[in-house]
JSON list of C-alpha atoms in Angstrom, two decimals:
[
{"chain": "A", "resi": 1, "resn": "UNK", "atom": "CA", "xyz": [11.62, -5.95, 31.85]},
{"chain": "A", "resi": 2, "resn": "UNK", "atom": "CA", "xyz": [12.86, -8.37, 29.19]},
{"chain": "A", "resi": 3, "resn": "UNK", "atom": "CA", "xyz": [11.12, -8.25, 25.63]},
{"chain": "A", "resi": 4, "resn": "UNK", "atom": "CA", "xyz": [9.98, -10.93, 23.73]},
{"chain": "A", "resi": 5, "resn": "UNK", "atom": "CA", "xyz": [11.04, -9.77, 20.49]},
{"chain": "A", "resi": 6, "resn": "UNK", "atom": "CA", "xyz": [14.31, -7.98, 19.86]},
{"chain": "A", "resi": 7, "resn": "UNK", "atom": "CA", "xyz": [14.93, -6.09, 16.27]},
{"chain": "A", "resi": 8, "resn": "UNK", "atom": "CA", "xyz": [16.34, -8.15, 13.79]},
{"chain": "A", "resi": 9, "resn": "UNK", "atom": "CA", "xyz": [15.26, -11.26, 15.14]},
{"chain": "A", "resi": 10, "resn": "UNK", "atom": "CA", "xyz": [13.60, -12.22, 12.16]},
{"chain": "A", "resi": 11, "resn": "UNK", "atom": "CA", "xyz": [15.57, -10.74, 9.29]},
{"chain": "A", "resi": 12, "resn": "UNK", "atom": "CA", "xyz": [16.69, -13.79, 7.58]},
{"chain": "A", "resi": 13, "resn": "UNK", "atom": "CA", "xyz": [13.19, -14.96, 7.86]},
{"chain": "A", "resi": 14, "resn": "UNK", "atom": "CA", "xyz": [12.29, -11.45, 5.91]},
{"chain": "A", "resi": 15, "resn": "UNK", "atom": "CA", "xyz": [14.86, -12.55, 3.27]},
{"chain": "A", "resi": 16, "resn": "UNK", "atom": "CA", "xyz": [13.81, -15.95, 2.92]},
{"chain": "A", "resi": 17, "resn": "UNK", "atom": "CA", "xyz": [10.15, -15.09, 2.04]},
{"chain": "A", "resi": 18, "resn": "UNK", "atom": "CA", "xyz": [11.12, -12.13, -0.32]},
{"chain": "A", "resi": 19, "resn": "UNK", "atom": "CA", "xyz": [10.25, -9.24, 1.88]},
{"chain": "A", "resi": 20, "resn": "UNK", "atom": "CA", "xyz": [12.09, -6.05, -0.03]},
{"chain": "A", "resi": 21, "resn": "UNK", "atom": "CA", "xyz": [14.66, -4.76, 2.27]},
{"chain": "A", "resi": 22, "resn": "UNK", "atom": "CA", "xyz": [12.84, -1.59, 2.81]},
{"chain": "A", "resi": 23, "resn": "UNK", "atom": "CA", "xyz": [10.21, -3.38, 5.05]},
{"chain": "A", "resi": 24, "resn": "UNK", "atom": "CA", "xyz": [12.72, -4.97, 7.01]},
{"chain": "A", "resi": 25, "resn": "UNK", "atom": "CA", "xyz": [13.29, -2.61, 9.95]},
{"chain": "A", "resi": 26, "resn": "UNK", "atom": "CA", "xyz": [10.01, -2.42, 10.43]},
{"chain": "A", "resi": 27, "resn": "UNK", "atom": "CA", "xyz": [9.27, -6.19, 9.97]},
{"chain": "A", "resi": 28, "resn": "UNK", "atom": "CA", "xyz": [11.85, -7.66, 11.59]},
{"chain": "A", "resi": 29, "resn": "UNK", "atom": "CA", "xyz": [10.21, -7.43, 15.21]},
{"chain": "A", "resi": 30, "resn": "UNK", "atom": "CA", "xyz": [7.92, -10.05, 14.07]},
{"chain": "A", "resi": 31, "resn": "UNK", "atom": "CA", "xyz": [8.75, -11.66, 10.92]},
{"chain": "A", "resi": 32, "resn": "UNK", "atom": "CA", "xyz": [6.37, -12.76, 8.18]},
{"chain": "A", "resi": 33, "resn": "UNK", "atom": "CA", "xyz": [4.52, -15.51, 10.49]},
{"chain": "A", "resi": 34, "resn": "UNK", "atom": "CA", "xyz": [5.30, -19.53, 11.33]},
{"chain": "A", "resi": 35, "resn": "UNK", "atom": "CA", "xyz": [2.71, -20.10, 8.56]},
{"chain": "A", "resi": 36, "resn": "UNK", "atom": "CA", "xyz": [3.83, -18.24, 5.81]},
{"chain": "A", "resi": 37, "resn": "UNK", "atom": "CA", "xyz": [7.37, -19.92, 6.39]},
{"chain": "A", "resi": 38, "resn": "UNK", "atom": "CA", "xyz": [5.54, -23.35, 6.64]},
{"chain": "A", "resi": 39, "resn": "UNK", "atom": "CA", "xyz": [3.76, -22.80, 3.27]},
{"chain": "A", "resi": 40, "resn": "UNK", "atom": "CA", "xyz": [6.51, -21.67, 1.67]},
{"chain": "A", "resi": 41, "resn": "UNK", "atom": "CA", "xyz": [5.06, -18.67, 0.74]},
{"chain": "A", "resi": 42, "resn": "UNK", "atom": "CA", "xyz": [7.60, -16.24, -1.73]},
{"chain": "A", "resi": 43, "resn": "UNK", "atom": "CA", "xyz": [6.84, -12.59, -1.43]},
{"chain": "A", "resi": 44, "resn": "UNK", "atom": "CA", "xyz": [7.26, -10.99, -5.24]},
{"chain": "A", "resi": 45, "resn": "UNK", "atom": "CA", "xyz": [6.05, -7.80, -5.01]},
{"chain": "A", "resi": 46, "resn": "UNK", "atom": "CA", "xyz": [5.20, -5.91, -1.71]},
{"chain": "A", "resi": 47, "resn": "UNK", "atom": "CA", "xyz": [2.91, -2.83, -1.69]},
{"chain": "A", "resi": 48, "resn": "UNK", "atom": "CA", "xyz": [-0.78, -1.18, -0.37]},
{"chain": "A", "resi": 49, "resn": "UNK", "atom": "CA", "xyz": [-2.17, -1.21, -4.11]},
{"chain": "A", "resi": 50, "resn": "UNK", "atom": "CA", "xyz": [-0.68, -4.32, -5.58]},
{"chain": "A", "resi": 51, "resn": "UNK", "atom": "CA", "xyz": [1.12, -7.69, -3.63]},
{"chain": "A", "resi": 52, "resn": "UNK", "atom": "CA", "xyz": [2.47, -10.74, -5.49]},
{"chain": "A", "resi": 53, "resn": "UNK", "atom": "CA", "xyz": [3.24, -14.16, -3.89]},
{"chain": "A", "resi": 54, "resn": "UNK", "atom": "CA", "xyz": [4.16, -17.43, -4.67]},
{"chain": "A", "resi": 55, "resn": "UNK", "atom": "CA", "xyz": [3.25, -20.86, -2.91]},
{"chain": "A", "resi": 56, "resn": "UNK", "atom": "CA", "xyz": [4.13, -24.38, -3.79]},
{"chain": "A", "resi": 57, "resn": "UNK", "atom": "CA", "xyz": [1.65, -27.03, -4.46]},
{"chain": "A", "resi": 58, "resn": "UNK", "atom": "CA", "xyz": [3.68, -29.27, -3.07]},
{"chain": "A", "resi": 59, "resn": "UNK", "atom": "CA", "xyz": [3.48, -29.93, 0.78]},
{"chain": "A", "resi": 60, "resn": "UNK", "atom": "CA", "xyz": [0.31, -28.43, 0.57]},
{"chain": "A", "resi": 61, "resn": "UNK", "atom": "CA", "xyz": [-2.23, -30.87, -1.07]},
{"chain": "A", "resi": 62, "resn": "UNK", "atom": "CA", "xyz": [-5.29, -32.63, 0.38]},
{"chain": "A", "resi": 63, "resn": "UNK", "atom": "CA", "xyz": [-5.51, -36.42, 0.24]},
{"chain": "A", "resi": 64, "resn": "UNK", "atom": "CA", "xyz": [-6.76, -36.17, -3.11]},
{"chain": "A", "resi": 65, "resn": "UNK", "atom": "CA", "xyz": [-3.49, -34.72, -4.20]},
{"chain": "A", "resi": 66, "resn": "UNK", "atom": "CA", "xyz": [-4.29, -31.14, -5.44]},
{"chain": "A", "resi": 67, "resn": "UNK", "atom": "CA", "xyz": [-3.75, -28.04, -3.26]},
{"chain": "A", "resi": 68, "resn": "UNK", "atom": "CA", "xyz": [-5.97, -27.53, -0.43]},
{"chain": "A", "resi": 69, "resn": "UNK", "atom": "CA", "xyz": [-8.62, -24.81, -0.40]},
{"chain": "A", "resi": 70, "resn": "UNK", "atom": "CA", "xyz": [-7.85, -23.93, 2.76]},
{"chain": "A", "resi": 71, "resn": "UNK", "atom": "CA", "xyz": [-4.33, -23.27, 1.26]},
{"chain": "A", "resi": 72, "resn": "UNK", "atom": "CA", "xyz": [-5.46, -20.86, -1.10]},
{"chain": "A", "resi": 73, "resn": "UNK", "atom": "CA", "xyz": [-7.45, -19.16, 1.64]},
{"chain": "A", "resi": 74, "resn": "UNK", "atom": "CA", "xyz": [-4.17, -19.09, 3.48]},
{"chain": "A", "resi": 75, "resn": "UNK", "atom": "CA", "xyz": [-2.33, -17.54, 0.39]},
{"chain": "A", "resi": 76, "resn": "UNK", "atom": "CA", "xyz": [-4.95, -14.75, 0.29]},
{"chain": "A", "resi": 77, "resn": "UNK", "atom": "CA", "xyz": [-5.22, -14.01, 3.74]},
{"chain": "A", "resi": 78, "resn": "UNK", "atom": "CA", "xyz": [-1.68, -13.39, 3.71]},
{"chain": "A", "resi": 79, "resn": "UNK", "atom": "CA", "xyz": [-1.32, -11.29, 0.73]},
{"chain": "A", "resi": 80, "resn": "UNK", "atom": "CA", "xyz": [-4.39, -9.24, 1.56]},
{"chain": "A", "resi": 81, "resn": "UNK", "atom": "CA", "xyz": [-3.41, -8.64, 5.60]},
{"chain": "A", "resi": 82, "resn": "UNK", "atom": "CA", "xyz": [0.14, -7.59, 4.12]},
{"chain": "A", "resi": 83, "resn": "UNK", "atom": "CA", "xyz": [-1.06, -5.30, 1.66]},
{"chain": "A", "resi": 84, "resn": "UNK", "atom": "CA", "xyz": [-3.47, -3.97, 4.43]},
{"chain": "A", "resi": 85, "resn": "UNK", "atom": "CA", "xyz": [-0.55, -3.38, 6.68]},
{"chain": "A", "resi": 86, "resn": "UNK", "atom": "CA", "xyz": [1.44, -1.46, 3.72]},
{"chain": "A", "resi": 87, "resn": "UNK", "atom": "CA", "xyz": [-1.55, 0.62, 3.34]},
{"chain": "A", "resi": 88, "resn": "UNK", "atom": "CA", "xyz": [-1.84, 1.58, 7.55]},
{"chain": "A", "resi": 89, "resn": "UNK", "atom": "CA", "xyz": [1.68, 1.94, 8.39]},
{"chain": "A", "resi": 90, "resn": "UNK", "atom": "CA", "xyz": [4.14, 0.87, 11.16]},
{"chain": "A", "resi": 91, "resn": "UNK", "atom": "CA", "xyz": [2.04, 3.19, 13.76]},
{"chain": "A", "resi": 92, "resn": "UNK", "atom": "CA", "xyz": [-1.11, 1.18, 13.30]},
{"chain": "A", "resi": 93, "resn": "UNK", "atom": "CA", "xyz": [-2.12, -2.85, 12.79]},
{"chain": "A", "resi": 94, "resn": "UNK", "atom": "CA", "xyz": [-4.30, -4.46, 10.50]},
{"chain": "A", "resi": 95, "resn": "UNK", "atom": "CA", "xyz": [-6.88, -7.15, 11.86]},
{"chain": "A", "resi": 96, "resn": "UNK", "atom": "CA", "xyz": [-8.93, -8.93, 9.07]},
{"chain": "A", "resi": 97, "resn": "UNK", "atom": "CA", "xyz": [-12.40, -8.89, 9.41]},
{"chain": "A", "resi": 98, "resn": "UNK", "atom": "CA", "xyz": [-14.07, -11.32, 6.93]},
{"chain": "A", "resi": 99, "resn": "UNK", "atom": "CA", "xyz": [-12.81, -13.56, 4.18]},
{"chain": "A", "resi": 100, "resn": "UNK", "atom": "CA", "xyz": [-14.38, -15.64, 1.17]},
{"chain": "A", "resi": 101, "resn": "UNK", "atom": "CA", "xyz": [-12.85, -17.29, -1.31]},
{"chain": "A", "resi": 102, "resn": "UNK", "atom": "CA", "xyz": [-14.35, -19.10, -4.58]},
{"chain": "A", "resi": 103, "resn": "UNK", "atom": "CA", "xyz": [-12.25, -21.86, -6.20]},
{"chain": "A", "resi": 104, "resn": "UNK", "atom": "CA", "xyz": [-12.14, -22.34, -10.15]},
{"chain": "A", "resi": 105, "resn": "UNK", "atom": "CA", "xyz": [-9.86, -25.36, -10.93]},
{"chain": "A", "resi": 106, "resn": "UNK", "atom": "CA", "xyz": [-7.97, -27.61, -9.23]},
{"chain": "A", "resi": 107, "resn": "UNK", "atom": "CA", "xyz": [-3.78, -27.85, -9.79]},
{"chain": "A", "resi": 108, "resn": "UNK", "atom": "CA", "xyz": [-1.76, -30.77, -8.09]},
{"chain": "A", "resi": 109, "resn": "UNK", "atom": "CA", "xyz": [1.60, -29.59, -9.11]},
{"chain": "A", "resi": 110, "resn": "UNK", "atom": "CA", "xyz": [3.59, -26.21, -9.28]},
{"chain": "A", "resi": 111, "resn": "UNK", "atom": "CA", "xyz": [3.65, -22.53, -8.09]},
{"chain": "A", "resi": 112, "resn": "UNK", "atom": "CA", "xyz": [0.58, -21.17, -7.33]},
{"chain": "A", "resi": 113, "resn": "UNK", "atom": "CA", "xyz": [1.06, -16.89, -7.53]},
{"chain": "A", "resi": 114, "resn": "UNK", "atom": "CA", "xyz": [-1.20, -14.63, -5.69]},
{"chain": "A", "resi": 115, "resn": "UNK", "atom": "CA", "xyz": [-1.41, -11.17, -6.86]},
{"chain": "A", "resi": 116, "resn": "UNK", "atom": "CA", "xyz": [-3.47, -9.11, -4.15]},
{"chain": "A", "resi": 117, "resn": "UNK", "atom": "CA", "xyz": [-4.94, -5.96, -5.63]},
{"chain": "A", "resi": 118, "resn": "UNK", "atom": "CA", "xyz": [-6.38, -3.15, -3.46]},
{"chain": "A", "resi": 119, "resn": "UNK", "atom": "CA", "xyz": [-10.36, -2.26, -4.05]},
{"chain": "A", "resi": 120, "resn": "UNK", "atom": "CA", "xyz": [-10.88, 0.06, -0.99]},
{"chain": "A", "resi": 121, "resn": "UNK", "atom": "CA", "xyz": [-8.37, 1.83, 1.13]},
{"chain": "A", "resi": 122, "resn": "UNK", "atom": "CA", "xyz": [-9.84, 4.21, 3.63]},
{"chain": "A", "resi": 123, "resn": "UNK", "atom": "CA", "xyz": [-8.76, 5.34, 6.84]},
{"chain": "A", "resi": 124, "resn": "UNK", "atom": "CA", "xyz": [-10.53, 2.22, 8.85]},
{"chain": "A", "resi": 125, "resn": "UNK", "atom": "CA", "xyz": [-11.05, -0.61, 6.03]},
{"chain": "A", "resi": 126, "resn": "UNK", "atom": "CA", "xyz": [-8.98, -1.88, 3.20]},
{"chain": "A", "resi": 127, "resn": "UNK", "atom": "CA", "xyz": [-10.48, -4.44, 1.11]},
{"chain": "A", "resi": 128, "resn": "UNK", "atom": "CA", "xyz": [-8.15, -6.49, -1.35]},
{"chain": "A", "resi": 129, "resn": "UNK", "atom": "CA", "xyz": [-9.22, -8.85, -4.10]},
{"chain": "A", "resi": 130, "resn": "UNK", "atom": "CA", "xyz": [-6.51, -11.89, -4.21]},
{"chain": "A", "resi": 131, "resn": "UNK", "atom": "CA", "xyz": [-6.43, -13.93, -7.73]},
{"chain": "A", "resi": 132, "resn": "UNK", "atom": "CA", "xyz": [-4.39, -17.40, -7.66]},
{"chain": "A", "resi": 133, "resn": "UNK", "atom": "CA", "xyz": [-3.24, -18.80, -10.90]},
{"chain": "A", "resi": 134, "resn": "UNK", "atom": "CA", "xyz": [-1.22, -21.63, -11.79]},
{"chain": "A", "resi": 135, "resn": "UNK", "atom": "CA", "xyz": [1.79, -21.67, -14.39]},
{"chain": "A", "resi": 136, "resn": "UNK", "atom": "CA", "xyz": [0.09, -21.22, -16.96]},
{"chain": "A", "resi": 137, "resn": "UNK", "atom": "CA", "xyz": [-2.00, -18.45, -15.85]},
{"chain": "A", "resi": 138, "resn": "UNK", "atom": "CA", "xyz": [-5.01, -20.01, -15.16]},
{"chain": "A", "resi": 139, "resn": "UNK", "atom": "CA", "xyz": [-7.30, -19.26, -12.57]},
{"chain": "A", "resi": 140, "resn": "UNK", "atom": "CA", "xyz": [-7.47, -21.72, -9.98]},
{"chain": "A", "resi": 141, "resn": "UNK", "atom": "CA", "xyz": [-9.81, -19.09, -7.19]},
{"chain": "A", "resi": 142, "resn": "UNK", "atom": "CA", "xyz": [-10.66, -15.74, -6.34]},
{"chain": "A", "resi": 143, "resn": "UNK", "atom": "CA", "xyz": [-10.88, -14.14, -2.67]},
{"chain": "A", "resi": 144, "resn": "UNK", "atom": "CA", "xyz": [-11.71, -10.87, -1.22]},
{"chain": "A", "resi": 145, "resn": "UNK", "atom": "CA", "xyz": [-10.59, -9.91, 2.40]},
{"chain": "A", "resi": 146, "resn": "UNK", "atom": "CA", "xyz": [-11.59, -7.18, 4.31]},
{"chain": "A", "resi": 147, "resn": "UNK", "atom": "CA", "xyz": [-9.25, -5.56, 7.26]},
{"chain": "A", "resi": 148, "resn": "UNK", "atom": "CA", "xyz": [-10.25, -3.16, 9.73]},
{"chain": "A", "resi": 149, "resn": "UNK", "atom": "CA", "xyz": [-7.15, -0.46, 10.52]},
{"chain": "A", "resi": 150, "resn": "UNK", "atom": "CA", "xyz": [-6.39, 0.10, 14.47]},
{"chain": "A", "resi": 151, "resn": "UNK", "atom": "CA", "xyz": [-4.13, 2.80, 16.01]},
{"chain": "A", "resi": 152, "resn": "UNK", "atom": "CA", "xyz": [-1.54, 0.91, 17.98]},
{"chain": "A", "resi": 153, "resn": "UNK", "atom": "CA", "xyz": [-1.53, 1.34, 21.68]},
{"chain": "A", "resi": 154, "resn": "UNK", "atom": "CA", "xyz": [1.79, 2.72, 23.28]},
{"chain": "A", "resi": 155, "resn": "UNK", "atom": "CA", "xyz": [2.97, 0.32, 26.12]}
]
């Protein structure tokens, strides 16, 4: 039987985004996601407890010109689900199970970061709270996502 996904298909992907090396073997089966890579997401920091990201505004604005909500959402979503991840291990997958997100400001040009700090990690939930901030360290919106924690099935 042929797989779909062969190790190190995705490496360069890994580097690309900022992924430290030491996720990559475990990574590289799937990569960081077509989204992330179409958002231009930048992975700073990478861990359970703490995550740090970067997005451009650019290429992700609404028609008004500033960044899209739904961008931010995206931007959390990803740094909580990784974190999430961190926390469970290569032996079991993270599936997120509700999301909100509250936007501050508006910023129509720029980095946006994402730092992702944990507020619960159990054995079946992990809850992170995701602040975005522009260049100046402003906040432009918070979010909290919740993940449930599932034993991978053998195949």
């Amino acid at each position: 039987m042929v797989h779909n996904f062969t190790p190190g298909r995705f490496t360069s992907e890994l580097v690309d985004a900022g992924v430290p090396e030491e996720f990559h073997g475990w990574l590289s089966r799937h990569g960081v996601g077509a989204l992330v890579v179409k958002m231009g997401i930048k992975f700073i920091e990478m861990g359970a407890e703490r995550t740090v990201a970067t997005m451009p505004v650019e290429g992700n604005t609404q028609v008004a010109g500033i960044l899209h909500g739904g961008a931010h959402v995206v931007l959390a979503e990803t740094l909580g689900s990784f974190a999430a991840s961190l926390h469970a291990g290569p032996k079991r997958h993270v599936v997120g199970i509700e999301v909100g997100a509250t936007h501050h400001r508006s910023v129509a040009e720029g980095l946006v970061t994402g730092t992702c700090t944990a507020i619960h990690l159990g054995g079946t939930l992990a809850t992170h709270e995701i602040v975005m901030t522009d260049e100046r360290g402003l906040r432009l919106s918070t979010a909290r996502i919740t993940n449930i924690i599932r034993d991978n099935r053998g195949h």
